[in-house]
mmCIF file of C-alpha atoms and ligand atoms in Angstrom:
data_model
loop_
_atom_site.group_PDB
_atom_site.id
_atom_site.type_symbol
_atom_site.label_atom_id
_atom_site.label_comp_id
_atom_site.label_asym_id
_atom_site.label_seq_id
_atom_site.Cartn_x
_atom_site.Cartn_y
_atom_site.Cartn_z
ATOM 1 C CA MET A 1 22.353 -6.957 6.558
ATOM 2 C CA GLY A 2 23.578 -5.608 3.231
ATOM 3 C CA LEU A 3 20.834 -6.563 0.763
ATOM 4 C CA THR A 4 21.780 -5.866 -2.830
ATOM 5 C CA VAL A 5 19.159 -4.503 -5.219
ATOM 6 C CA SER A 6 19.082 -5.952 -8.735
ATOM 7 C CA ASP A 7 16.943 -5.685 -11.853
ATOM 8 C CA GLN A 8 14.986 -8.704 -10.553
ATOM 9 C CA ASN A 9 13.766 -6.541 -7.680
ATOM 10 C CA ALA A 10 11.028 -3.927 -7.608
ATOM 11 C CA LEU A 11 10.175 -1.204 -5.134
ATOM 12 C CA VAL A 12 6.441 -0.810 -4.558
ATOM 13 C CA VAL A 13 5.639 2.610 -3.094
ATOM 14 C CA VAL A 14 2.207 2.251 -1.512
ATOM 15 C CA ASP A 15 -0.334 5.098 -1.393
ATOM 16 C CA VAL A 16 1.895 8.115 -0.695
ATOM 17 C CA GLN A 17 -1.095 10.388 -1.293
ATOM 18 C CA ASN A 18 -2.228 13.672 0.206
ATOM 19 C CA ASP A 19 -5.202 12.164 2.038
ATOM 20 C CA PHE A 20 -2.893 9.863 4.036
ATOM 21 C CA CYS A 21 -0.571 12.731 5.023
ATOM 22 C CA PRO A 22 -1.064 15.383 7.726
ATOM 23 C CA GLY A 23 -3.968 17.647 6.708
ATOM 24 C CA GLY A 24 -5.546 14.886 4.613
ATOM 25 C CA ALA A 25 -8.901 13.165 5.054
ATOM 26 C CA LEU A 26 -7.395 9.980 6.531
ATOM 27 C CA ALA A 27 -4.138 11.380 7.846
ATOM 28 C CA VAL A 28 -1.558 8.898 9.092
ATOM 29 C CA VAL A 29 0.617 10.301 11.893
ATOM 30 C CA GLU A 30 3.894 11.435 10.278
ATOM 31 C CA GLY A 31 2.686 10.069 6.953
ATOM 32 C CA ASP A 32 4.686 12.686 5.086
ATOM 33 C CA ALA A 33 7.885 11.475 6.798
ATOM 34 C CA VAL A 34 8.035 8.582 4.321
ATOM 35 C CA VAL A 35 8.352 10.911 1.311
ATOM 36 C CA PRO A 36 12.118 11.650 1.436
ATOM 37 C CA LEU A 37 12.839 8.030 2.352
ATOM 38 C CA ALA A 38 10.792 6.721 -0.579
ATOM 39 C CA ASN A 39 12.557 9.154 -2.924
ATOM 40 C CA THR A 40 15.996 8.009 -1.765
ATOM 41 C CA LEU A 41 15.078 4.312 -1.844
ATOM 42 C CA ALA A 42 13.622 4.605 -5.335
ATOM 43 C CA ARG A 43 16.945 5.779 -6.775
ATOM 44 C CA ARG A 44 18.355 2.311 -6.103
ATOM 45 C CA PHE A 45 15.707 0.557 -8.200
ATOM 46 C CA ARG A 46 15.249 0.233 -11.928
ATOM 47 C CA ASN A 47 11.748 -1.117 -11.281
ATOM 48 C CA VAL A 48 9.522 1.163 -9.239
ATOM 49 C CA VAL A 49 5.750 0.807 -9.068
ATOM 50 C CA LEU A 50 3.495 3.302 -7.303
ATOM 51 C CA THR A 51 0.095 2.321 -5.950
ATOM 52 C CA GLN A 52 -2.702 4.849 -5.692
ATOM 53 C CA ASP A 53 -5.901 4.433 -3.672
ATOM 54 C CA TRP A 54 -8.525 5.598 -6.175
ATOM 55 C CA HIS A 55 -12.123 5.401 -5.027
ATOM 56 C CA PRO A 56 -15.318 6.555 -6.747
ATOM 57 C CA ALA A 57 -17.542 8.883 -4.669
ATOM 58 C CA GLY A 58 -19.914 6.876 -2.492
ATOM 59 C CA HIS A 59 -17.453 3.992 -2.141
ATOM 60 C CA ALA A 60 -18.442 1.029 0.065
ATOM 61 C CA SER A 61 -15.467 1.689 2.387
ATOM 62 C CA PHE A 62 -16.704 5.193 3.239
ATOM 63 C CA ALA A 63 -18.561 5.592 6.535
ATOM 64 C CA SER A 64 -20.718 8.291 4.940
ATOM 65 C CA THR A 65 -22.036 5.760 2.416
ATOM 66 C CA HIS A 66 -23.540 3.721 5.267
ATOM 67 C CA GLY A 67 -24.566 6.640 7.512
ATOM 68 C CA GLU A 68 -22.096 5.345 10.107
ATOM 69 C CA ALA A 69 -19.223 6.942 11.995
ATOM 70 C CA PRO A 70 -15.668 6.488 10.678
ATOM 71 C CA PHE A 71 -13.684 3.575 12.134
ATOM 72 C CA GLU A 72 -16.822 1.505 12.814
ATOM 73 C CA THR A 73 -17.108 -1.754 10.892
ATOM 74 C CA VAL A 74 -19.808 -3.258 8.697
ATOM 75 C CA GLU A 75 -20.293 -6.696 7.186
ATOM 76 C CA LEU A 76 -20.082 -6.631 3.401
ATOM 77 C CA SER A 77 -20.394 -9.568 0.997
ATOM 78 C CA TYR A 78 -16.652 -10.298 1.282
ATOM 79 C CA GLY A 79 -16.320 -9.906 5.052
ATOM 80 C CA THR A 80 -15.804 -7.246 7.703
ATOM 81 C CA GLN A 81 -15.023 -3.798 6.339
ATOM 82 C CA VAL A 82 -13.579 -0.959 8.415
ATOM 83 C CA LEU A 83 -15.389 2.260 7.534
ATOM 84 C CA TRP A 84 -13.153 5.193 6.686
ATOM 85 C CA PRO A 85 -13.694 8.894 6.223
ATOM 86 C CA ASP A 86 -14.211 9.727 2.534
ATOM 87 C CA HIS A 87 -10.687 9.642 1.093
ATOM 88 C CA CYS A 88 -8.775 9.378 -2.162
ATOM 89 C CA VAL A 89 -11.765 10.162 -4.331
ATOM 90 C CA GLN A 90 -10.798 9.862 -8.004
ATOM 91 C CA GLY A 91 -9.420 13.086 -9.446
ATOM 92 C CA THR A 92 -9.385 15.052 -6.180
ATOM 93 C CA ASP A 93 -6.344 16.730 -4.659
ATOM 94 C CA GLY A 94 -6.556 14.293 -1.731
ATOM 95 C CA ALA A 95 -6.055 11.408 -4.142
ATOM 96 C CA ALA A 96 -2.977 12.992 -5.743
ATOM 97 C CA PHE A 97 0.496 11.833 -4.794
ATOM 98 C CA HIS A 98 2.221 13.941 -2.138
ATOM 99 C CA PRO A 99 3.838 16.858 -4.011
ATOM 100 C CA GLY A 100 7.226 15.971 -2.537
ATOM 101 C CA LEU A 101 7.194 12.484 -4.057
ATOM 102 C CA ASP A 102 9.945 12.664 -6.639
ATOM 103 C CA ILE A 103 10.207 9.375 -8.512
ATOM 104 C CA PRO A 104 10.134 10.337 -12.194
ATOM 105 C CA HIS A 105 11.419 6.910 -13.242
ATOM 106 C CA ALA A 106 8.462 5.034 -11.668
ATOM 107 C CA ARG A 107 7.394 2.694 -14.465
ATOM 108 C CA ALA A 108 3.806 1.925 -13.471
ATOM 109 C CA VAL A 109 1.018 3.310 -11.342
ATOM 110 C CA ILE A 110 -1.457 0.738 -10.077
ATOM 111 C CA ARG A 111 -4.786 2.255 -9.097
ATOM 112 C CA LYS A 112 -6.971 0.279 -6.727
ATOM 113 C CA GLY A 113 -10.295 0.503 -4.934
ATOM 114 C CA LEU A 114 -12.142 1.501 -8.114
ATOM 115 C CA ASN A 115 -14.959 -1.000 -7.653
ATOM 116 C CA PRO A 116 -17.740 0.917 -5.830
ATOM 117 C CA ALA A 117 -18.741 -2.189 -3.851
ATOM 118 C CA VAL A 118 -15.358 -3.683 -2.921
ATOM 119 C CA ASP A 119 -12.380 -2.188 -1.105
ATOM 120 C CA SER A 120 -8.787 -2.925 -2.092
ATOM 121 C CA TYR A 121 -6.052 -2.404 0.457
ATOM 122 C CA SER A 122 -3.760 -4.628 -1.557
ATOM 123 C CA GLY A 123 -2.033 -3.481 -4.717
ATOM 124 C CA PHE A 124 -2.514 -7.005 -6.092
ATOM 125 C CA ARG A 125 -6.205 -7.804 -5.674
ATOM 126 C CA GLU A 126 -9.458 -6.510 -4.247
ATOM 127 C CA ALA A 127 -10.664 -7.338 -0.750
ATOM 128 C CA ASP A 128 -12.995 -10.045 -2.128
ATOM 129 C CA ARG A 129 -9.698 -11.897 -2.720
ATOM 130 C CA THR A 130 -10.578 -12.576 -6.349
ATOM 131 C CA THR A 131 -10.316 -9.575 -8.681
ATOM 132 C CA PRO A 132 -6.673 -8.932 -9.622
ATOM 133 C CA THR A 133 -5.186 -5.514 -10.401
ATOM 134 C CA GLY A 134 -2.675 -6.966 -12.885
ATOM 135 C CA LEU A 135 0.349 -6.194 -10.714
ATOM 136 C CA ALA A 136 1.346 -9.844 -10.234
ATOM 137 C CA GLY A 137 1.404 -10.462 -13.989
ATOM 138 C CA TYR A 138 3.190 -7.189 -14.621
ATOM 139 C CA LEU A 139 5.970 -8.058 -12.184
ATOM 140 C CA ARG A 140 6.183 -11.601 -13.549
ATOM 141 C CA ASP A 141 6.625 -10.262 -17.089
ATOM 142 C CA LEU A 142 9.481 -8.073 -15.879
ATOM 143 C CA GLY A 143 11.180 -11.063 -14.244
ATOM 144 C CA VAL A 144 10.795 -9.607 -10.772
ATOM 145 C CA GLY A 145 11.177 -12.159 -7.967
ATOM 146 C CA ARG A 146 11.469 -9.867 -4.972
ATOM 147 C CA VAL A 147 9.594 -6.735 -3.980
ATOM 148 C CA PHE A 148 10.554 -4.123 -1.445
ATOM 149 C CA LEU A 149 7.655 -2.242 0.135
ATOM 150 C CA CYS A 150 7.379 1.231 1.602
ATOM 151 C CA GLY A 151 4.599 3.802 2.063
ATOM 152 C CA LEU A 152 1.224 4.110 3.800
ATOM 153 C CA ALA A 153 -0.292 2.661 5.794
ATOM 154 C CA THR A 154 1.907 -0.097 7.241
ATOM 155 C CA ASP A 155 -0.964 -1.997 8.847
ATOM 156 C CA PHE A 156 -3.449 -1.764 5.972
ATOM 157 C CA CYS A 157 -2.393 -1.195 2.379
ATOM 158 C CA VAL A 158 1.302 -1.963 2.838
ATOM 159 C CA ALA A 159 0.604 -5.123 4.856
ATOM 160 C CA TRP A 160 -2.074 -6.481 2.507
ATOM 161 C CA THR A 161 0.116 -5.759 -0.506
ATOM 162 C CA GLY A 162 2.850 -7.754 1.213
ATOM 163 C CA TYR A 163 0.577 -10.714 1.985
ATOM 164 C CA ASP A 164 -0.595 -10.911 -1.614
ATOM 165 C CA ALA A 165 2.949 -10.533 -2.923
ATOM 166 C CA ARG A 166 3.879 -13.603 -0.868
ATOM 167 C CA GLU A 167 0.854 -15.472 -2.239
ATOM 168 C CA ALA A 168 2.019 -14.518 -5.745
ATOM 169 C CA GLY A 169 5.279 -16.319 -4.948
ATOM 170 C CA LEU A 170 7.441 -13.246 -4.462
ATOM 171 C CA ASP A 171 10.043 -12.635 -1.802
ATOM 172 C CA VAL A 172 8.985 -9.584 0.186
ATOM 173 C CA VAL A 173 11.029 -7.059 2.149
ATOM 174 C CA LEU A 174 9.347 -4.322 4.188
ATOM 175 C CA VAL A 175 11.430 -1.166 4.612
ATOM 176 C CA GLU A 176 10.054 -0.244 8.010
ATOM 177 C CA ASP A 177 11.393 3.274 8.483
ATOM 178 C CA ALA A 178 9.887 4.222 5.110
ATOM 179 C CA CYS A 179 6.381 3.269 6.304
ATOM 180 C CA ARG A 180 3.931 4.711 8.814
ATOM 181 C CA GLY A 181 0.857 2.977 10.274
ATOM 182 C CA ILE A 182 -2.688 3.898 11.270
ATOM 183 C CA ASP A 183 -2.655 1.571 14.330
ATOM 184 C CA LEU A 184 -6.377 1.074 14.828
ATOM 185 C CA GLY A 185 -6.993 -1.094 17.918
ATOM 186 C CA GLY A 186 -3.554 -2.716 17.863
ATOM 187 C CA SER A 187 -3.539 -3.282 14.100
ATOM 188 C CA LEU A 188 0.119 -2.303 13.715
ATOM 189 C CA ALA A 189 1.455 -4.976 16.096
ATOM 190 C CA ARG A 190 -0.896 -7.543 14.525
ATOM 191 C CA ALA A 191 0.348 -6.671 11.038
ATOM 192 C CA HIS A 192 3.985 -7.008 12.085
ATOM 193 C CA ALA A 193 3.275 -10.439 13.620
ATOM 194 C CA GLU A 194 1.394 -11.532 10.497
ATOM 195 C CA MET A 195 4.246 -10.343 8.265
ATOM 196 C CA ASP A 196 6.743 -12.313 10.347
ATOM 197 C CA ALA A 197 4.518 -15.411 10.138
ATOM 198 C CA ARG A 198 4.292 -15.093 6.353
ATOM 199 C CA GLY A 199 8.026 -14.742 5.846
ATOM 200 C CA ILE A 200 8.113 -11.044 5.051
ATOM 201 C CA MET A 201 11.539 -9.698 5.937
ATOM 202 C CA ARG A 202 11.601 -6.399 7.828
ATOM 203 C CA ILE A 203 14.565 -4.083 7.382
ATOM 204 C CA THR A 204 15.373 -0.381 7.606
ATOM 205 C CA SER A 205 16.732 1.795 4.776
ATOM 206 C CA ALA A 206 20.196 1.590 6.297
ATOM 207 C CA ASP A 207 20.256 -2.186 5.662
ATOM 208 C CA LEU A 208 20.269 -1.556 1.928
ATOM 209 C CA GLY A 209 24.025 -1.492 1.423
HETATM 210 C C1 LIG B 301 -5.649 2.690 3.222
HETATM 211 C C2 LIG B 301 -7.495 2.660 4.566
HETATM 212 C C3 LIG B 301 -8.316 2.891 3.481
HETATM 213 C C4 LIG B 301 -4.167 2.592 3.115
HETATM 214 C C5 LIG B 301 -6.451 2.921 2.118
HETATM 215 O O1 LIG B 301 -3.587 3.120 2.144
HETATM 216 O O2 LIG B 301 -3.563 1.967 4.017
HETATM 217 N N1 LIG B 301 -6.190 2.561 4.438
HETATM 218 N N2 LIG B 301 -7.783 3.028 2.268
HETATM 219 ZN ZN1 LIG B 302 -9.014 3.539 0.641
#
């Protein structure tokens, strides 16, 4: 495929945090496998942005907050919310980036999910679909027209970041081998279909010439 990376491109490395890796509170199977791939990919980009899931204790997306079991759903003001184990609590080791993540030239870290009452899978805006994180404006100011995505989890934070990138008018390329999914009730296949429908290109690292 031979896609060429330019200064008008950015790599967004989504949520490569301890809690999403084996041993973490919301471990994604093989989540840590994306670390060396993200490191290698990042060397090709001048513009690298990291996202970091960053919840206050007692967050609305935590099952414990509602006295429910993880992976149940509840209806919140903005729609159906999957309930997760407590994860990525601000300032905890679980919320830290995986220690193997080695991207010293990353130029911004976008923290998300800070609002106690609203989740934010997307790096662009909260799940109420209104409150922006500032990432769209940041990328626009840098002249970025295309984003490449990698990280965790394919079917939640990576996918939603991709959908919102498209809605912000960006071209979007998912680097599939540098992602891992949670796959809750078929969510991974659904996310791939949705990405295809929204014009998100799916490639592997090897396609980056
Ligand atoms: C994520 C569930 C809850 C993710 C974050 O990074 O995909 N998933 N919070
Ligand atoms: Zn979260």
